[in-house]
GROMACS .gro file of C-alpha atoms in nm:
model
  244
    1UNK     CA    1 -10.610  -0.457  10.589
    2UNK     CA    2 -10.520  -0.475  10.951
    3UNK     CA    3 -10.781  -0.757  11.052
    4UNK     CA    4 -10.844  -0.765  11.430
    5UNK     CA    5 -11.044  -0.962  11.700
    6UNK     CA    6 -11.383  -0.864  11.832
    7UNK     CA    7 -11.257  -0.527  11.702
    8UNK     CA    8 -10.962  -0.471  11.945
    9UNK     CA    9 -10.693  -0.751  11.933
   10UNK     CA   10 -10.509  -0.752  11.653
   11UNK     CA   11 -10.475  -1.117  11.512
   12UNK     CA   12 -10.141  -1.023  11.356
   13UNK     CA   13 -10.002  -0.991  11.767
   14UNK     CA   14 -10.239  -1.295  11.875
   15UNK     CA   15 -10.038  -1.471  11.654
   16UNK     CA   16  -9.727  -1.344  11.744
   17UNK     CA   17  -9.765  -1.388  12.122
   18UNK     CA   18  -9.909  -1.755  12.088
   19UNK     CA   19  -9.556  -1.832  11.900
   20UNK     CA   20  -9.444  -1.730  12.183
   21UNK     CA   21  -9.567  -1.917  12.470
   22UNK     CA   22  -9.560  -2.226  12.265
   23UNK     CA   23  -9.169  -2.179  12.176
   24UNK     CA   24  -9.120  -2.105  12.523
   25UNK     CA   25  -9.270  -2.421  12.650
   26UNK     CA   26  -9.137  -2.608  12.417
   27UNK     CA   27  -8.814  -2.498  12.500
   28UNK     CA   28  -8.874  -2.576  12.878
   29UNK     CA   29  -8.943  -2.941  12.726
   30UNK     CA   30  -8.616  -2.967  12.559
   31UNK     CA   31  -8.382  -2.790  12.814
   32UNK     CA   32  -8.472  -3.035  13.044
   33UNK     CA   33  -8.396  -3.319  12.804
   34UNK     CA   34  -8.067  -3.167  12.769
   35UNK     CA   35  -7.997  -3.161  13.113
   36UNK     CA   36  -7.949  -2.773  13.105
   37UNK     CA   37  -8.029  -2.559  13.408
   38UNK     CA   38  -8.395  -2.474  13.512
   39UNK     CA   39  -8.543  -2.191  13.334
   40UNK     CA   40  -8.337  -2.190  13.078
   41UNK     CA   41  -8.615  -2.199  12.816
   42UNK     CA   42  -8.819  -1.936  12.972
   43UNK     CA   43  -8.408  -1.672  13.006
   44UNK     CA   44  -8.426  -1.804  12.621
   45UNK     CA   45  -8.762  -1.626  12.530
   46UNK     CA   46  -8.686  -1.283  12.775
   47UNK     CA   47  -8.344  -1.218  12.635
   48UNK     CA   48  -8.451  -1.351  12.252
   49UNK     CA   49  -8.782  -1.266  12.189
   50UNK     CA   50  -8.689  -0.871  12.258
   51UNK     CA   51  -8.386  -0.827  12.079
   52UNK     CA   52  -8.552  -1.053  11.785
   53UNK     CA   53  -8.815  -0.781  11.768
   54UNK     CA   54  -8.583  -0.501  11.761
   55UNK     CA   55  -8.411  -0.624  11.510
   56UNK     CA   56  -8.680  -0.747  11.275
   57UNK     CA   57  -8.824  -0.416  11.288
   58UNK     CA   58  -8.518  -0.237  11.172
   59UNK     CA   59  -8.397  -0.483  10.912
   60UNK     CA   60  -8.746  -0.355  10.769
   61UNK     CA   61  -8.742  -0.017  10.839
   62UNK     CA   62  -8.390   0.002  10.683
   63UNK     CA   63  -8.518  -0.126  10.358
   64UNK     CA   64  -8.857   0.037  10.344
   65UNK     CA   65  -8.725   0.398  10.506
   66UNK     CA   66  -8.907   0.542  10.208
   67UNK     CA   67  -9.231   0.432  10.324
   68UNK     CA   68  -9.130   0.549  10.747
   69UNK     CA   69  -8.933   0.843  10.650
   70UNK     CA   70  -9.262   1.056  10.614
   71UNK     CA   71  -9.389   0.931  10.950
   72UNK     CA   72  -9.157   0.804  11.163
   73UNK     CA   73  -9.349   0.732  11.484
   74UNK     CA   74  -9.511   0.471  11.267
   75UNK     CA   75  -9.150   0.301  11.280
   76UNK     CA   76  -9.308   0.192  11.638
   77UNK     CA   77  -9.644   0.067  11.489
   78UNK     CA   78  -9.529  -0.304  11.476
   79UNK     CA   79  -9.898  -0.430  11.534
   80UNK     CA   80  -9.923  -0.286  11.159
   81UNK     CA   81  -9.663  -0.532  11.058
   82UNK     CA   82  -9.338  -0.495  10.908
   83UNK     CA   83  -9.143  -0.740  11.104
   84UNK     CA   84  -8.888  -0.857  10.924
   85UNK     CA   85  -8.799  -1.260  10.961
   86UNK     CA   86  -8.410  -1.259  10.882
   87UNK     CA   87  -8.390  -0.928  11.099
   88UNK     CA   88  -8.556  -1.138  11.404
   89UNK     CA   89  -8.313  -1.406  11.363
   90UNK     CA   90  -8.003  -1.201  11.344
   91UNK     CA   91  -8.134  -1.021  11.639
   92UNK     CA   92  -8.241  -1.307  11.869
   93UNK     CA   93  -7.880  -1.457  11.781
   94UNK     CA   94  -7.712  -1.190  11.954
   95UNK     CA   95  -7.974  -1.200  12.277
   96UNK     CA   96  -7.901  -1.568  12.254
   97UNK     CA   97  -7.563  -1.474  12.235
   98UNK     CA   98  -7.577  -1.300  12.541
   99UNK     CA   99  -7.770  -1.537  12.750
  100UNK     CA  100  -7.527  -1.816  12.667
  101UNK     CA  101  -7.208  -1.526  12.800
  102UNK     CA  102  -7.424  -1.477  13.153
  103UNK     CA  103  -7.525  -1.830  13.199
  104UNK     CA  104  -7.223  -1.975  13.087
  105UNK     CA  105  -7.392  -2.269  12.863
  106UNK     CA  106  -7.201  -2.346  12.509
  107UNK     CA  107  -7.409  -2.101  12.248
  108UNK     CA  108  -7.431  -2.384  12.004
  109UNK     CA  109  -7.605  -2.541  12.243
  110UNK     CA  110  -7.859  -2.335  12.298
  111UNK     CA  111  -7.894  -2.235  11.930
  112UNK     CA  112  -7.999  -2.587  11.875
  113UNK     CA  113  -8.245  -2.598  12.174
  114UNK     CA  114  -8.375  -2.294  12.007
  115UNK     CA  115  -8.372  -2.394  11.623
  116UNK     CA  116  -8.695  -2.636  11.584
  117UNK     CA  117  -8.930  -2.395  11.809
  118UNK     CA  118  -8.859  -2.081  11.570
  119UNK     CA  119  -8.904  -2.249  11.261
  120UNK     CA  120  -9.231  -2.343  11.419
  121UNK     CA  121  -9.294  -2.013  11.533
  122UNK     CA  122  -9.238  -1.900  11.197
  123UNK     CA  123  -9.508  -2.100  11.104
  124UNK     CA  124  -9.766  -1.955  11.297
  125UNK     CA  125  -9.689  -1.596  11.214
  126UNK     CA  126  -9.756  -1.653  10.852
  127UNK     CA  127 -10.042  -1.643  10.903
  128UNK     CA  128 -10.062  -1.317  11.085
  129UNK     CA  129  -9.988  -1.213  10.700
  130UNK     CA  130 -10.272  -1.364  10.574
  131UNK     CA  131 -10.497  -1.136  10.820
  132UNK     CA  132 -10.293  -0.818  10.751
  133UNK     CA  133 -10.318  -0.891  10.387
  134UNK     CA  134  -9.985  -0.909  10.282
  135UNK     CA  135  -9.678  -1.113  10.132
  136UNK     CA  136  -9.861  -1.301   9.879
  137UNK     CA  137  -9.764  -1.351   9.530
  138UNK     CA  138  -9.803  -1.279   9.184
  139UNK     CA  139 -10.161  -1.239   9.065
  140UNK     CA  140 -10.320  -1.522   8.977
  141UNK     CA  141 -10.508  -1.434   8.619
  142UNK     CA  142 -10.650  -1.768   8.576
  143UNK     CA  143 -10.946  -1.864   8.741
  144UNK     CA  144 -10.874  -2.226   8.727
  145UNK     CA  145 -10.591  -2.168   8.995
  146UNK     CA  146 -10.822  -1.895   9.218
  147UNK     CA  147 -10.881  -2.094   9.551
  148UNK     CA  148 -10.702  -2.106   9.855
  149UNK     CA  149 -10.473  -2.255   9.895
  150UNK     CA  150 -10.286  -2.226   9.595
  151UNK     CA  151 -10.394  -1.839   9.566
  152UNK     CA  152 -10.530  -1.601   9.763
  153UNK     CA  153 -10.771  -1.273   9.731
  154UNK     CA  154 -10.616  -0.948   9.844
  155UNK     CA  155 -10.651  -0.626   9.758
  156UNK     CA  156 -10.905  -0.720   9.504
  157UNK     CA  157 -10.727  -0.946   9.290
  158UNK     CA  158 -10.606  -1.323   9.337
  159UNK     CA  159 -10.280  -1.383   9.426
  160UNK     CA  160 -10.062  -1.685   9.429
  161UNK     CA  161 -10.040  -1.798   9.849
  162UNK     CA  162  -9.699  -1.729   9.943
  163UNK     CA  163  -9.763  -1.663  10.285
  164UNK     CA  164  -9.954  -2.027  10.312
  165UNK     CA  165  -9.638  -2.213  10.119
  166UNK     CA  166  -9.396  -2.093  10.330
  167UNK     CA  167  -9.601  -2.166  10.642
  168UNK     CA  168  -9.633  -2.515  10.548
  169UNK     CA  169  -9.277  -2.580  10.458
  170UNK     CA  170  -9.191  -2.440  10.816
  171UNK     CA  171  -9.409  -2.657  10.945
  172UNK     CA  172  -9.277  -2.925  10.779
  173UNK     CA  173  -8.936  -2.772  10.890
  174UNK     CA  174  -9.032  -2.815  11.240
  175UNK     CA  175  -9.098  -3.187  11.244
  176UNK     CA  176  -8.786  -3.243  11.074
  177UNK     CA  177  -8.617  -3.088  11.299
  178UNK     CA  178  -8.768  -3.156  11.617
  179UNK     CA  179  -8.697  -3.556  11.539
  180UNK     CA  180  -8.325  -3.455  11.412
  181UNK     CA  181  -8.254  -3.301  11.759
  182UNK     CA  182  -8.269  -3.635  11.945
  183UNK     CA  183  -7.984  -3.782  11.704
  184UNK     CA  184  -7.616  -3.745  11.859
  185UNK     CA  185  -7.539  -3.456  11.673
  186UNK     CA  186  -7.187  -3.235  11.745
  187UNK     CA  187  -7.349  -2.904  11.923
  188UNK     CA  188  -7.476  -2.650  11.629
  189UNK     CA  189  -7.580  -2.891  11.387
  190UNK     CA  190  -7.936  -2.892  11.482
  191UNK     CA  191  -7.936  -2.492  11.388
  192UNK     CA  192  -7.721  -2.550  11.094
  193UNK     CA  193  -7.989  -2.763  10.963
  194UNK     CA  194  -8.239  -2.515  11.007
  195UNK     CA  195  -8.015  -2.274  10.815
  196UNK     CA  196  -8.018  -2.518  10.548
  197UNK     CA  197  -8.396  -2.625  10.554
  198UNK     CA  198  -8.529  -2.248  10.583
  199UNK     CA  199  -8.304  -2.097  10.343
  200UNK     CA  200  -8.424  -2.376  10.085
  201UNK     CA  201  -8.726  -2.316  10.127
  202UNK     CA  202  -8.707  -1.908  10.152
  203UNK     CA  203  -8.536  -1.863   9.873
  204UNK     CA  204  -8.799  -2.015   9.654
  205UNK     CA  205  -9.122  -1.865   9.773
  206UNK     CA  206  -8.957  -1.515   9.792
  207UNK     CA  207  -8.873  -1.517   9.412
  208UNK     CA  208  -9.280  -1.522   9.389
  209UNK     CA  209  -9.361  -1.237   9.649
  210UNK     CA  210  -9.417  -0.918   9.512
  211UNK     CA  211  -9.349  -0.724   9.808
  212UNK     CA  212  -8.961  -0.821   9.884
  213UNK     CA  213  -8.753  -0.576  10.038
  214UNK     CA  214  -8.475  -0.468   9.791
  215UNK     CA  215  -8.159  -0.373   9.724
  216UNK     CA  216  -8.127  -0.221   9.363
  217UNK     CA  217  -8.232  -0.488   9.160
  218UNK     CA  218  -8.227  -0.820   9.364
  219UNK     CA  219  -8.445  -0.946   9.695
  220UNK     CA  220  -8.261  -0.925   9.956
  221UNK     CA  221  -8.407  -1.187  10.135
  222UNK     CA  222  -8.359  -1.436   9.886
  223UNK     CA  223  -8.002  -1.356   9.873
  224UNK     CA  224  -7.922  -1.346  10.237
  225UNK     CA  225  -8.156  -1.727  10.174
  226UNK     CA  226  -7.920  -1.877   9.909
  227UNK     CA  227  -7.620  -1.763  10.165
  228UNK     CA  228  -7.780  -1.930  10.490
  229UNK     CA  229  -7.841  -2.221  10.315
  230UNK     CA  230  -7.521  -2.315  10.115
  231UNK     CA  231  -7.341  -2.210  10.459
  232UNK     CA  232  -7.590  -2.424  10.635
  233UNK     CA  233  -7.488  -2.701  10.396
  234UNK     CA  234  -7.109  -2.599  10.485
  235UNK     CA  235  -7.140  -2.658  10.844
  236UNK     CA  236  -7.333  -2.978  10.775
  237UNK     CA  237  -7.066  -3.137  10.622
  238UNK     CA  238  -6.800  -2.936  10.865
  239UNK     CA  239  -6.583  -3.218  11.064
  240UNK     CA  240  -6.711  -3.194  11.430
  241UNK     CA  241  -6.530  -2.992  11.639
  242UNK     CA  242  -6.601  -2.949  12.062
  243UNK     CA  243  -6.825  -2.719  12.172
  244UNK     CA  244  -6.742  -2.352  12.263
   0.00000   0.00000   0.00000
């Protein structure tokens, strides 16, 4: 179900691009608290936001290339979905990465400028799943638990909300972070907490999806989860060093 707006827009991409603009002012907000130079926020969403989509797209292609390999033009369908979150991350790391190289502005710096506004943009695309139908949980086969939000009905069944938990624990996420990042904190701690707080979190509701992207027998996200946030945890606890 690919649920769109006066039967044209796609929600799933309404979604996506109100993220967006409301990371991008946010991180306007908080470059300027930081003292960083202008624009920052907006180089932050032109070098991240593209190489996040690239990647997120092929960390899913790579693990559904059964589904692409029969049509692979549809590997550029990305309104459809398939956009992978852990993919997006790794890739707007290295367009961070980048940025921080040309601009000469300490990476962990701007990893933690960037940390609470894609946690909250996380948020918001969750529910572009709930429009396109997609990662919920297992079915829900009592009807004392069938209402929203603790399940949800797709594909003609009820399913437990997976889509709605994790949005709300972002959310959540968000807050907690956004407060943490006024602390004194050594540079990188603010994204090592997010590490921490989202891999919690992911690693739970993904043991209930039923559409995880595998590898052999175990979820891959939930793995690469578990490893973000005991290294999260690491980093946390890590002796501050000076920034790089």
């Amino acid at each position: 179900m690919r649920t769109r707006l006066f039967g044209f827009v796609s929600i799933y991409g309404l979604l996506i691009a109100c993220a967006i603009a409301l990371a991008v002012v946010l991180c306007q907000r908080e470059c300027r608290r930081r003292g960083l130079p202008q624009d920052t926020g907006i180089d932050l969403a032109l070098w991240a936001v593209p190489f996040g989509v690239i990647g997120a797209r092929i960390y899913y292609v790579l693990f559904r290339w059964d589904v692409y390999a029969l049509n692979p033009i549809s590997v550029l369908y990305i309104w459809q979905g398939g956009l992978a979150i852990y993919g997006g991350v790794i890739g707007g790391a290295i367009g961070i990465a980048l940025l921080a190289r040309r601009r000469r502005i300490p990476y962990r710096t701007l990893l933690d400028v960037t940390a609470p506004v894609l946690i909250l943009a996380q948020a918001i695309g969750r529910w572009g799943n709930f429009f396109n139908g997609e990662a919920y949980g297992l079915e829900v086969t009592n009807t004392f638990w069938q209402f929203f939000p603790v399940a949800v009905y797709a594909d003609g069944a009820w399913h437990l909300a997976t889509f709605f938990y994790e949005s709300m624990w972002d959310l959540t996420g968000f807050f907690v972070l956004w407060r943490y990042r006024l602390r004194k904190n050594a540079p990188g701690k603010v994204f090592y907490l997010y590490l921490l707080f989202y891999g919690a979190g992911r690693a739970l509701v993904e043991g209930l999806r039923t559409d995880s992207l595998m590898l052999g027998a175990f979820r891959v996200s939930q793995l690469l989860s578990v490893l973000l946030c005991v290294t999260g945890a690491l980093l946390l606890l890590r002796k501050p060093r000076e920034a790089t």
